Structures are given as structure tokens and as C-alpha cells.
Short mmCIF file of C-alpha atoms in Angstrom, two decimals:
data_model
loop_
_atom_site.label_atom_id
_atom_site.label_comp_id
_atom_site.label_asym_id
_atom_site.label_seq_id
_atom_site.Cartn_x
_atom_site.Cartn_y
_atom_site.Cartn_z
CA UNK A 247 -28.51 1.40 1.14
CA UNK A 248 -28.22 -2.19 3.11
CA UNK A 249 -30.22 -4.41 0.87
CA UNK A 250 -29.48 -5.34 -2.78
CA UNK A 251 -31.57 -5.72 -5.43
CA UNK A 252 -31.72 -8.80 -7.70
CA UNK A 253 -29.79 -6.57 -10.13
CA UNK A 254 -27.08 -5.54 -7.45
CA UNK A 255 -27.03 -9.33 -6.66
CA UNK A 256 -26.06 -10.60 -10.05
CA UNK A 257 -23.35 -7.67 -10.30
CA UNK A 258 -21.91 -8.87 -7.18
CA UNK A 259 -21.79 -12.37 -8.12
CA UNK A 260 -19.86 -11.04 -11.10
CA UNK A 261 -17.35 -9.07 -9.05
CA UNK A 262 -16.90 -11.69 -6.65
CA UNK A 263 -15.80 -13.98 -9.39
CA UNK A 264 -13.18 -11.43 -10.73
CA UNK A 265 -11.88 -10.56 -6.96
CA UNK A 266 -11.51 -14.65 -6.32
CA UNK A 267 -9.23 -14.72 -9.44
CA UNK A 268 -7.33 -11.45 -9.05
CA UNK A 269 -6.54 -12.40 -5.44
CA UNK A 270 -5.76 -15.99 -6.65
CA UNK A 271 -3.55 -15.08 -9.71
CA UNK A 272 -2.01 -12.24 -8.10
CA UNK A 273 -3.42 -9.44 -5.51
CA UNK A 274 -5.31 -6.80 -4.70
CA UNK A 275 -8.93 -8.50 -5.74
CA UNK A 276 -9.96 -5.73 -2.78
CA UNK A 277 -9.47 -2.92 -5.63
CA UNK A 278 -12.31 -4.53 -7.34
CA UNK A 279 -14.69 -5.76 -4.69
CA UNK A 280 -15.03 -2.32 -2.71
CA UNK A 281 -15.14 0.50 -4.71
CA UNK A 282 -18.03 -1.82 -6.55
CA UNK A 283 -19.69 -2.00 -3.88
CA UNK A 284 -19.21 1.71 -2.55
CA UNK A 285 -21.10 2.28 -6.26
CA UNK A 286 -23.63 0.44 -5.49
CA UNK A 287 -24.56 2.02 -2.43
CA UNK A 288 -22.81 0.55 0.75
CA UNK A 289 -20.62 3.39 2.73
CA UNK A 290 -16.59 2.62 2.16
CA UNK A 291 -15.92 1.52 6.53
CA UNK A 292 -18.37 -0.94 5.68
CA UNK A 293 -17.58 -2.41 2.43
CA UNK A 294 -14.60 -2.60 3.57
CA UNK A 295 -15.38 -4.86 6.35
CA UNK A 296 -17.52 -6.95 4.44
CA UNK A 297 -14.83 -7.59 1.81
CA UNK A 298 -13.06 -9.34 4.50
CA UNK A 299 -15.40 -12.54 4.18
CA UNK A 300 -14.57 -12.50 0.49
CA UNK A 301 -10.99 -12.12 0.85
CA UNK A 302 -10.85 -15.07 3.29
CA UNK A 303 -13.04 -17.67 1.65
CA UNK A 304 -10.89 -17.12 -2.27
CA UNK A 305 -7.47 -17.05 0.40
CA UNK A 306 -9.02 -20.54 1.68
CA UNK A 307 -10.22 -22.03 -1.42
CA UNK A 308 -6.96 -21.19 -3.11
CA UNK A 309 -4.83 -23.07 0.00
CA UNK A 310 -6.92 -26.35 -0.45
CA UNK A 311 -6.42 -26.31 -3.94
CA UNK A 312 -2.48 -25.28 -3.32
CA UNK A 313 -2.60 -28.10 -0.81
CA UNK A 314 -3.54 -30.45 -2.58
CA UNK A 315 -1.22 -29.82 -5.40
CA UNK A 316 1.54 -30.03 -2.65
CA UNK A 317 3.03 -27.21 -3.55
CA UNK A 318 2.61 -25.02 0.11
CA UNK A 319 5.84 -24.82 2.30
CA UNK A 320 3.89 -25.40 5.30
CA UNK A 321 6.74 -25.21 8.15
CA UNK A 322 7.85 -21.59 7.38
CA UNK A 323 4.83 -20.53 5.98
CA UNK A 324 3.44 -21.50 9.23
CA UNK A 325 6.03 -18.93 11.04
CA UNK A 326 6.06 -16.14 8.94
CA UNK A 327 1.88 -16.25 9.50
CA UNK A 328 2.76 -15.25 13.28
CA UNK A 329 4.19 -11.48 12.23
CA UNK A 330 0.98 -11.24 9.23
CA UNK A 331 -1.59 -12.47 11.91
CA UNK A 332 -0.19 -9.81 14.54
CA UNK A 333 0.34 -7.21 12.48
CA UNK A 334 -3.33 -7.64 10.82
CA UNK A 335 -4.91 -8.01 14.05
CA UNK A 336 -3.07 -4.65 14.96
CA UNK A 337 -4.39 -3.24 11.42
CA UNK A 338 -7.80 -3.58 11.63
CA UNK A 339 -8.30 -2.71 15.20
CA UNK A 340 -7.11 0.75 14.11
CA UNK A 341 -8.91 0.87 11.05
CA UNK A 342 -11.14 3.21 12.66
CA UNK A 343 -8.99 5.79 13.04
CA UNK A 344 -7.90 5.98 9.83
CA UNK A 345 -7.41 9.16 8.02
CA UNK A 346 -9.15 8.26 4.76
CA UNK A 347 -7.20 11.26 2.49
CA UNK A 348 -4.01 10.44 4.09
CA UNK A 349 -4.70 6.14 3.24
CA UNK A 350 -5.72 6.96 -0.75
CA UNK A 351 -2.39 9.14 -0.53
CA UNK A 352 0.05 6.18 1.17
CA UNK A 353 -1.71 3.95 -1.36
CA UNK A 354 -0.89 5.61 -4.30
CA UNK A 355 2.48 5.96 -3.10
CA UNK A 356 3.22 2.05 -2.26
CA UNK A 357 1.44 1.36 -5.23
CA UNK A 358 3.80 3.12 -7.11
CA UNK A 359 7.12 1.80 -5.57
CA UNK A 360 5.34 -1.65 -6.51
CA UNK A 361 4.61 -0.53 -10.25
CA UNK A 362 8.13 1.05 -10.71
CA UNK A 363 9.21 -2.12 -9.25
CA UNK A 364 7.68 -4.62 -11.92
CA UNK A 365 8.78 -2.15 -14.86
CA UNK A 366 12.33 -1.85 -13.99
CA UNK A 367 13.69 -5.19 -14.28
CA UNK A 368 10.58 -7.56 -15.76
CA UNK A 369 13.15 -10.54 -16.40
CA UNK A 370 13.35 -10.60 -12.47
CA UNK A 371 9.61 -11.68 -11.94
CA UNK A 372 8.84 -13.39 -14.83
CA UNK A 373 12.42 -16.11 -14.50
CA UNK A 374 11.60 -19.44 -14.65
CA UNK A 375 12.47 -20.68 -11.69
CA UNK A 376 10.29 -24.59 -10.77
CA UNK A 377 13.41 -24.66 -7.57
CA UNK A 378 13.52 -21.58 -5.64
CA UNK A 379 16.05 -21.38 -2.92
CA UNK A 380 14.72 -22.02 0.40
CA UNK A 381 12.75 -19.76 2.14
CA UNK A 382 13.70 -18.70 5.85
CA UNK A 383 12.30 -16.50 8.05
CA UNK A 384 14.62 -13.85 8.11
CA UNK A 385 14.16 -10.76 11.12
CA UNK A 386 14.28 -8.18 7.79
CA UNK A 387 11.32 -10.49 5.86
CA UNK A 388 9.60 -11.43 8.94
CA UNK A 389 9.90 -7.46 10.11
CA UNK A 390 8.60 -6.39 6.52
CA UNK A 391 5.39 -8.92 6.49
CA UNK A 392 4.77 -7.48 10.14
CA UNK A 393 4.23 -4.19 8.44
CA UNK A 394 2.05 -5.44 5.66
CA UNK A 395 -0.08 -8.10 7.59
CA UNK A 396 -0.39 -4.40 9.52
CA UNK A 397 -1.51 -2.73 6.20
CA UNK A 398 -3.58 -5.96 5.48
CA UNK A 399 -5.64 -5.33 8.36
CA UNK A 400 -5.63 -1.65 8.35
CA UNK A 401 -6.85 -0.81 4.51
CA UNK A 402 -5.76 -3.97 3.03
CA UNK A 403 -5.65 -2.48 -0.75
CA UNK A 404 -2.01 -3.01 -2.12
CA UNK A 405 -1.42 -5.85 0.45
CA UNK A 406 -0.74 -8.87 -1.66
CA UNK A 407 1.11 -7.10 -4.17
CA UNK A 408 3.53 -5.80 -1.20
CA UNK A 409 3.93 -9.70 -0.04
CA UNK A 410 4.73 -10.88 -3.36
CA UNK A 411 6.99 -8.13 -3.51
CA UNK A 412 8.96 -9.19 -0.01
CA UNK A 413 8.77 -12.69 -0.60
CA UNK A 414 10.85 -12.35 -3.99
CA UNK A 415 13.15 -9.44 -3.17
CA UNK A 416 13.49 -10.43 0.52
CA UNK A 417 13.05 -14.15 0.39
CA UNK A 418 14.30 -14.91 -2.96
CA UNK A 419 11.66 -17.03 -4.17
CA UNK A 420 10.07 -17.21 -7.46
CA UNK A 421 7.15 -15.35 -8.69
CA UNK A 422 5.10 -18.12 -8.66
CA UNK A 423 5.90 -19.81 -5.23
CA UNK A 424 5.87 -16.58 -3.76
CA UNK A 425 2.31 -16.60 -5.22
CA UNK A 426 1.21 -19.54 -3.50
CA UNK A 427 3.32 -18.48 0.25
CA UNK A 428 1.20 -14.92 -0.24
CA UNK A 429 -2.11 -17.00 -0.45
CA UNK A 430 -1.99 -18.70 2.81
CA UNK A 431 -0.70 -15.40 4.34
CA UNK A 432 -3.45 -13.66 2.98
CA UNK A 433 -5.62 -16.16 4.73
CA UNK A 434 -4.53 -15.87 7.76
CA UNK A 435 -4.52 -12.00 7.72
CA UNK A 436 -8.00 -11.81 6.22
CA UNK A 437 -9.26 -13.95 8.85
CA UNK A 438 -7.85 -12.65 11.77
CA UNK A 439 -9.02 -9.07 10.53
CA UNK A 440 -12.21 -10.32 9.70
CA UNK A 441 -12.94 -11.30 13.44
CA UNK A 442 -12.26 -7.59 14.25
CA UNK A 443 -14.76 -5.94 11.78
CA UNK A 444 -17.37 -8.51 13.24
CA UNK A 445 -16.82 -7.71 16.92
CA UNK A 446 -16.79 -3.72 15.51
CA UNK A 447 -20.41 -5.04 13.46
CA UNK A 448 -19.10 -3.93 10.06
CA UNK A 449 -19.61 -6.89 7.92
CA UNK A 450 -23.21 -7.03 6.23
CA UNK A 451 -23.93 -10.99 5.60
CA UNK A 452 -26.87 -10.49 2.80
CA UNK A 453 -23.84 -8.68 0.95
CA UNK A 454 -21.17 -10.62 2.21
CA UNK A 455 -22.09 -14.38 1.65
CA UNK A 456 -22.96 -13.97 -2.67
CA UNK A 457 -19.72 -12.12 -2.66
CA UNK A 458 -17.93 -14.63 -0.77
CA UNK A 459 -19.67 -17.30 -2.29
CA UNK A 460 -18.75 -15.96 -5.76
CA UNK A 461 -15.10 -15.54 -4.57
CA UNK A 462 -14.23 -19.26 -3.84
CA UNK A 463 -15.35 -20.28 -7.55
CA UNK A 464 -12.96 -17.37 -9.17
CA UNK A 465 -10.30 -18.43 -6.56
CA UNK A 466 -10.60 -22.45 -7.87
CA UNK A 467 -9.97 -20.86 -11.15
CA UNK A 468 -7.29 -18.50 -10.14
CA UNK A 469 -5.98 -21.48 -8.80
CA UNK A 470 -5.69 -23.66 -11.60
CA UNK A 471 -4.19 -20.93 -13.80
CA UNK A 472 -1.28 -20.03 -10.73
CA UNK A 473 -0.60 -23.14 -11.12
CA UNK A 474 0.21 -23.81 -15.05
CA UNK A 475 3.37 -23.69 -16.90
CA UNK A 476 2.68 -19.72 -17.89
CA UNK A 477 2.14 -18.86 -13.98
CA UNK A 478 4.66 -16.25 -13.68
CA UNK A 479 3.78 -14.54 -16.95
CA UNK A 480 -0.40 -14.62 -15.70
CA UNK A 481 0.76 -13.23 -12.05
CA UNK A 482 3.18 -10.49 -13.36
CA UNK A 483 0.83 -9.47 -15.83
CA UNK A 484 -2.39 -9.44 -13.49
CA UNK A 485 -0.16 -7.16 -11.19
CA UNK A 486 0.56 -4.46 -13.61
CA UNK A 487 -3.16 -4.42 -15.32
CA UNK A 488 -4.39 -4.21 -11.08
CA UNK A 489 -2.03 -1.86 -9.93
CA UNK A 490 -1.59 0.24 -13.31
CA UNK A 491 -5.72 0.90 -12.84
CA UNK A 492 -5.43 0.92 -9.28
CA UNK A 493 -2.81 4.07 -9.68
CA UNK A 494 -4.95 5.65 -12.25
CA UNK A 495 -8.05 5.48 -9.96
CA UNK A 496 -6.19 7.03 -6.69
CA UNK A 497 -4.53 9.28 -9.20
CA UNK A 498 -7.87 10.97 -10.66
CA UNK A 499 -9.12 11.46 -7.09
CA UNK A 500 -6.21 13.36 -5.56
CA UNK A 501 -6.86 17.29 -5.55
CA UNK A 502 -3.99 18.31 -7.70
CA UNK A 503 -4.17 22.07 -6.71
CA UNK A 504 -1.96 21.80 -3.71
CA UNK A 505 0.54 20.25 -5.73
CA UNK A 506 0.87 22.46 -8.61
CA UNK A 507 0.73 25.73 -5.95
CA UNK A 508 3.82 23.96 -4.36
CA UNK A 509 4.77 23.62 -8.11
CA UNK A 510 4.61 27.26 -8.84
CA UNK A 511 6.36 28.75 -5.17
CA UNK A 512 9.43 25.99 -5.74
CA UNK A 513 9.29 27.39 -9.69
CA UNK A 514 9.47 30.77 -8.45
CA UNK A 515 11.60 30.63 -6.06
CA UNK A 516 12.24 32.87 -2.98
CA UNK A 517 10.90 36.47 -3.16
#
């Protein structure tokens, strides 16, 4: 299935607009936008080209509005986007090779460092923090966005959560400015890797433009809320509500009978 229906329209619209604000708010809008539209009938390599249009257009809505506010550290945001851009670039070009058991495993797994991450110590993400340090490009932080502009372009699910992650442990900023550093990153990555799934012909534009189109009025949104006095308290929320189903999801569809015969032989020990 290629063409949608009037019906599979209006659901996308609707999906769209939850993706721009998850994306916006927090991350990981992608955990929404592709498995709907594997349901409703387009094969996973390309929804998950096509979600690249969406991704981009929220990730650009949400900078203008973040621009405007004056709120975006442009100068090193500007260099850390060299090691995302590269490492996205990289990412998507070997998307095709990817193993997809082996990706919903490594997903799971990140996603569950990140979870385990936002339980442990809550008070860490949700300080209050309106003057965070300044940011530098560090090798370490601009190593680690490397890597996940590389998982950006490669499967992209679990992405933004992973920069928000760096840019707080790694760069020390608040929650909320992190927020706003991961949006423009996210731009950049998305649209690099987006230029890669058209050359490959993976993006379908009857599907792509009400989805994107959809995505830029839930990122304007997302926007206004990321930037309100209860920011931090919306993004760390978001996260665990995302990544909490996001876990459950990959959970449910990981064959558990390997594990529990590796279980039972470690259990039972050496004959």
C-alpha cells in the first residue's frame, strides 16, 4: 500500500501533530510517526525514510520559533552540528544494511540506559536552572554527538533522547536549554539524512507532505510549551511517557525463548 485513503489521511494529520510536539517538547516523535504508518500499510525502510521530511520540517519550525525567542546558542551550536551532520550522513547511507533484529535489540538497550537514567536521580533533570554554564565543544561531547548524529541517520529512534542526555551529563546544561541545542541538531541531522533516503528513493511525498505539514503546527506548539516556566517538568515527563512505551513496545516484540533457555543452562549449571 502507497496511497492513503481519506481515512489514512486524517489519521496522519493526527500523528503528525503528536510527532511535531513530542519531537518539540522532548524526542523521539519517530516512535510515533513510523510504526503508525507501518500499521497503516507502508513497509518499515520506507516509512522510515519518509519520516525524515517530518522530522525536519517540526526540527525547523521549532528553531524559528527558538530563534526568535533568542534563546539558541548559535556559535557552538553551529560546531557541534559538524560531528551530528557527519555522523548522520554516515547513518543513513548505511541504513540499508541494517540488521533490523539486531536495531529493535540496540534500541531497547539505549533506551533503557536512557530510562534508568531519568529514574535514578529526577532532581538532576528537572533543576531549575534559567543560567546554565557555558556550553563548549568538548572532544568527549563532540565524540558522543558523532555517534548519535550516526544513530540519527542510521534508525534515528532514541536519537533525541540520547542528545538531551549528552548535552546535560556531558555539557552540563539544563534540561531545558539542552532542549532547545537538541532541536537545531536534530535539524541538521534530519536534513542531511533526509537527502540520502531521497537519492536512495525512499521518501513517498503523498505520505510525506500531510505528515510534515501536520508536524510544523505540533512543533509551534511544542514550542511554546518548551519554552514556559514548567519546561523542564513537560520535557522530563514527555521523555519517560515516550521512552517508558517505547521500551514496552520493543519489549513485547523480542522472542523471549532464547533468553529464558540461556536462563535455564546458567540456572543449571555445568553438567
Amino acid at each position: 500500500m502507497e496511497h492513503l485513503s481519506a481515512t489514512d489521511c486524517i489519521a496522519l494529520v493526527a500523528v503528525g501533530l503528536l510527532a511535531g510536539f513530542i519531537n518539540t517538547v522532548a524526542a523521539s516523535g519517530g516512535t510515533v510517526a513510523v510504526p503508525a504508518m507501518i500499521e497503516l500499510g507502508l513497509e518499515a525502510d520506507l516509512a522510515n525514510g519518509t519520516n525524515r521530511l517530518s522530522a525536519m520540517s517540526s526540527s525547523l519550525t521549532a528553531t524559528w520559533r527558538f530563534h526568535r525567542a533568542g534563546v539558541i546558542p548559535w556559535p557552538i551550536t553551529a560546531w557541534l552540528a559538524i560531528p551530528v551532520g557527519c555522523g548522520a550522513m554516515l547513518g543513513a547511507w548505511a541504513a540499508s544494511r541494517l540488521n533490523a533484529r539486531g536495531a529493535e535489540l540496540a534500541v531497547a538497550a539505549s533506551l533503557l540506559v536512557v530510562l534508568a537514567l531519568l529514574l535514578i536521580r529526577p532532581g538532576r533533570w528537572l533543576s531549575a536552572d534559567p543560567e546554565p554554564g557555558p556550553l563548549t565543544g568538548s572532544p568527549l561531547l563532540s565524540l558522543t554527538l558523532g555517534a548519535i548524529g550516526f544513530w540519527s541517520g542510521f534508525i534515528s529512534l532514541g536519537a533525541g533522547s540520547m542528545a538531551l542526555m549528552a548535552l546535560v551529563l556531558l555539557g552540563g546544561q539544563s534540561l531545558r536549554q539542552a532542549n532547545v541545542i537538541k532541536v537545531v541538531l536534530r535539524l541538521v541531522s534530519s536534513g542531511l539524512a533526509l537527502l540520502i533516503f531521497l537519492w536512495r528513493g525512499q521518501v513517498l511525498w503523498d505520505w510525506a507532505l500531510p505528515l510534515a505539514l501536520a508536524s510544523s503546527v505540533g512543533a509551534l506548539i511544542g514550542a511554546k510549551v518548551a519554552l514556559g516556566e514548567q519546561a523542564s517538568r513537560w520535557i522530563y515527563n514527555t521523555l519517560l511517557v515516550v521512552i517508558g512505551g517505547e521500551v514496552i513496545r520493543l519489549g513485547l516484540r523480542i522472542d523471549a525463548e532464547p533468553v529464558w533457555r540461556l536462563a535455564q543452562h546458567l540456572w543449571r549449571g555445568p553438567a
